[in-house]
Coordinates of C-alpha atoms in Angstrom, one line a residue:
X1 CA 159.9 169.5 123.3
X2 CA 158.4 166.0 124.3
X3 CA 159.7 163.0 125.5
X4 CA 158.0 160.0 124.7
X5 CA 159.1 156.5 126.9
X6 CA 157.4 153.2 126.2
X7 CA 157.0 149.9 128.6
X8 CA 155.0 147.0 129.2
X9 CA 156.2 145.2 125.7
X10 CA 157.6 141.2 126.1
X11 CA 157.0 137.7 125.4
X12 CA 153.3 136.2 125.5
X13 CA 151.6 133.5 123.5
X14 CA 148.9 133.9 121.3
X15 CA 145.4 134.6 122.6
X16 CA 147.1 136.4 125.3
X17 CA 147.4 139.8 126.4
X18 CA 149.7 143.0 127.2
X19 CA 149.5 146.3 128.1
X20 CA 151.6 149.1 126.8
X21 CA 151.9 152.5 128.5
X22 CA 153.9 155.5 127.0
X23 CA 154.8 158.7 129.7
X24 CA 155.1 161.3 128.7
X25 CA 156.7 164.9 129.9
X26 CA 157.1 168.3 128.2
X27 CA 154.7 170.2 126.0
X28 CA 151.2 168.3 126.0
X29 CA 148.7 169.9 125.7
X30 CA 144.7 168.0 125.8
X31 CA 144.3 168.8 121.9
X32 CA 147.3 167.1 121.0
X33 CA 146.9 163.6 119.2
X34 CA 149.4 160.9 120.4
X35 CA 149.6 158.0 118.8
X36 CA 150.4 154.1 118.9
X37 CA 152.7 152.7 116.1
X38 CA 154.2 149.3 114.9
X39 CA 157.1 147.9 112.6
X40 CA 158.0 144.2 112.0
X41 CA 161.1 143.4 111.0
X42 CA 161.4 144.3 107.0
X43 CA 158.0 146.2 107.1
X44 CA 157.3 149.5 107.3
X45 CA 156.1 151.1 110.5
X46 CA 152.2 151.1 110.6
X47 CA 149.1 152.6 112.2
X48 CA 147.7 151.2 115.2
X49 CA 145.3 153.5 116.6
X50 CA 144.8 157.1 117.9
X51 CA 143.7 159.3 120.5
X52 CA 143.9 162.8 121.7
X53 CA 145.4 163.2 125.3
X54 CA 141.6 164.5 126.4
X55 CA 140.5 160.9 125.4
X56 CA 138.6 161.9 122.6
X57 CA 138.5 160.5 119.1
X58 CA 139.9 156.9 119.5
X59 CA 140.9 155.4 115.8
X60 CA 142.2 152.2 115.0
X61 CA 143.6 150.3 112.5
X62 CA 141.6 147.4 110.8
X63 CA 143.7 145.0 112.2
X64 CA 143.2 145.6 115.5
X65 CA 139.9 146.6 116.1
X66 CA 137.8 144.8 118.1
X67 CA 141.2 143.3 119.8
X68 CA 143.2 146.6 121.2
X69 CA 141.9 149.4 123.2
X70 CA 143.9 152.9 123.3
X71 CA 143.1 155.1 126.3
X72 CA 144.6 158.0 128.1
X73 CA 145.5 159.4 131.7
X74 CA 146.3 163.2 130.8
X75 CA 146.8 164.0 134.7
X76 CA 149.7 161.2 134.4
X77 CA 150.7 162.2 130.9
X78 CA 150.2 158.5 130.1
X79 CA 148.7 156.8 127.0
X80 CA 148.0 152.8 127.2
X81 CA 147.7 150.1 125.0
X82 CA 145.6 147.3 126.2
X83 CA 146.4 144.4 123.6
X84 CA 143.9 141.1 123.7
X85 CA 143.6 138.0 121.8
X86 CA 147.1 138.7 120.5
X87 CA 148.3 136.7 117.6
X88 CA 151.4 136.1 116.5
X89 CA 151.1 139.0 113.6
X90 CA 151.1 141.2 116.0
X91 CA 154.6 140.7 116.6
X92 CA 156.8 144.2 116.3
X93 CA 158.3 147.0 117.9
X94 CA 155.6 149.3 119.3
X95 CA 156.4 152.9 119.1
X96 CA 154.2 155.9 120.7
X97 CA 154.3 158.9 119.1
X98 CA 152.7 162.9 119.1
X99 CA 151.7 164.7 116.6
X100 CA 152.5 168.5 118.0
X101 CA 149.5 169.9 114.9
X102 CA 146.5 167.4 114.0
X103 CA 147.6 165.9 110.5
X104 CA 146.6 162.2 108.8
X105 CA 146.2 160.5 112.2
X106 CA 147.4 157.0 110.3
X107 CA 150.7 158.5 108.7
X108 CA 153.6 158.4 110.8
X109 CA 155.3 161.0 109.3
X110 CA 152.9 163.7 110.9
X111 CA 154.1 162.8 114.1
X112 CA 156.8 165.3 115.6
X113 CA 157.7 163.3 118.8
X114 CA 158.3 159.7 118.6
X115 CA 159.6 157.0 121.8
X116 CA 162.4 154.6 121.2
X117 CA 160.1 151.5 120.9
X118 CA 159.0 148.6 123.2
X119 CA 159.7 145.2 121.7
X120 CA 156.2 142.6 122.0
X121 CA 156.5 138.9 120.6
X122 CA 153.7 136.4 120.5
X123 CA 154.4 132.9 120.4
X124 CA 152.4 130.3 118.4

C-alpha cells in the first residue's frame, strides 16, 4: 500500500510560480513511476509529466514543457512540481499519483495509488 499527500497548491497570478511536493510512505521502490496529474472543473483528469522515483525518465505533457520541471528526492520519498510562467490554464486540481507496474506513463488509469489533490489557481 502507498499513500500519496500533496501540498504547495494556492492562489498566484499569471507569470508566476509554485511548487508542488507529493510524500510519500509505504511500498516505493526506485523503479516505480509516480506521476503528476491535473483536472479542471468539467474536464477530464490529464497528463502532466512523469518520473521514476530514481529520477530517471522525466516526461511531460505538451502543455507544459518548457514551463514545469518534475523531480524527485527518493531518500525523502518526495516528488516536486516546480511550476513557472503559470497561466491561467493551468488552473486545476493537481493530483500525484504511482503506478505500482510501468504502464502508458500519460493514462491515469495505470496508476494504482493516487493523492487527494492540491487545488492551484492562477489569476489573470
Amino acid at each position: 500500500q502507498v499513500h500519496l499527500v500533496e501540498s504547495g497548491g494556492g492562489l498566484v497570478q499569471a507569470g508566476g510560480s509554485l511548487r508542488l511536493s507529493c510524500a510519500a510512505s509505504g511500498r516505493t521502490f526506485n523503479y516505480n513511476i509516480v506521476g503528476w496529474f491535473r483536472q479542471a472543473p468539467g474536464k477530464e483528469r490529464e497528463f502532466v509529466a512523469a518520473i521514476r522515483w530514481s529520477g530517471d525518465s522525466a516526461v511531460y505533457a505538451d502543455s507544459v514543457k518548457g514551463r514545469f520541471t518534475i523531480s524527485t528526492e527518493y531518500a525523502k520519498n518526495t516528488v516536486y512540481l516546480q511550476m513557472d510562467s503559470l497561466a491561467p490554464e493551468d488552473t486545476a486540481v493537481y493530483y500525484c499519483a504511482q503506478q505500482q507496474v510501468s504502464r502508458n506513463y500519460y493514462v491515469p488509469e495505470t496508476y494504482d495509488y493516487w493523492g487527494m489533490g492540491t487545488q492551484v489557481t492562477v489569476s489573470s
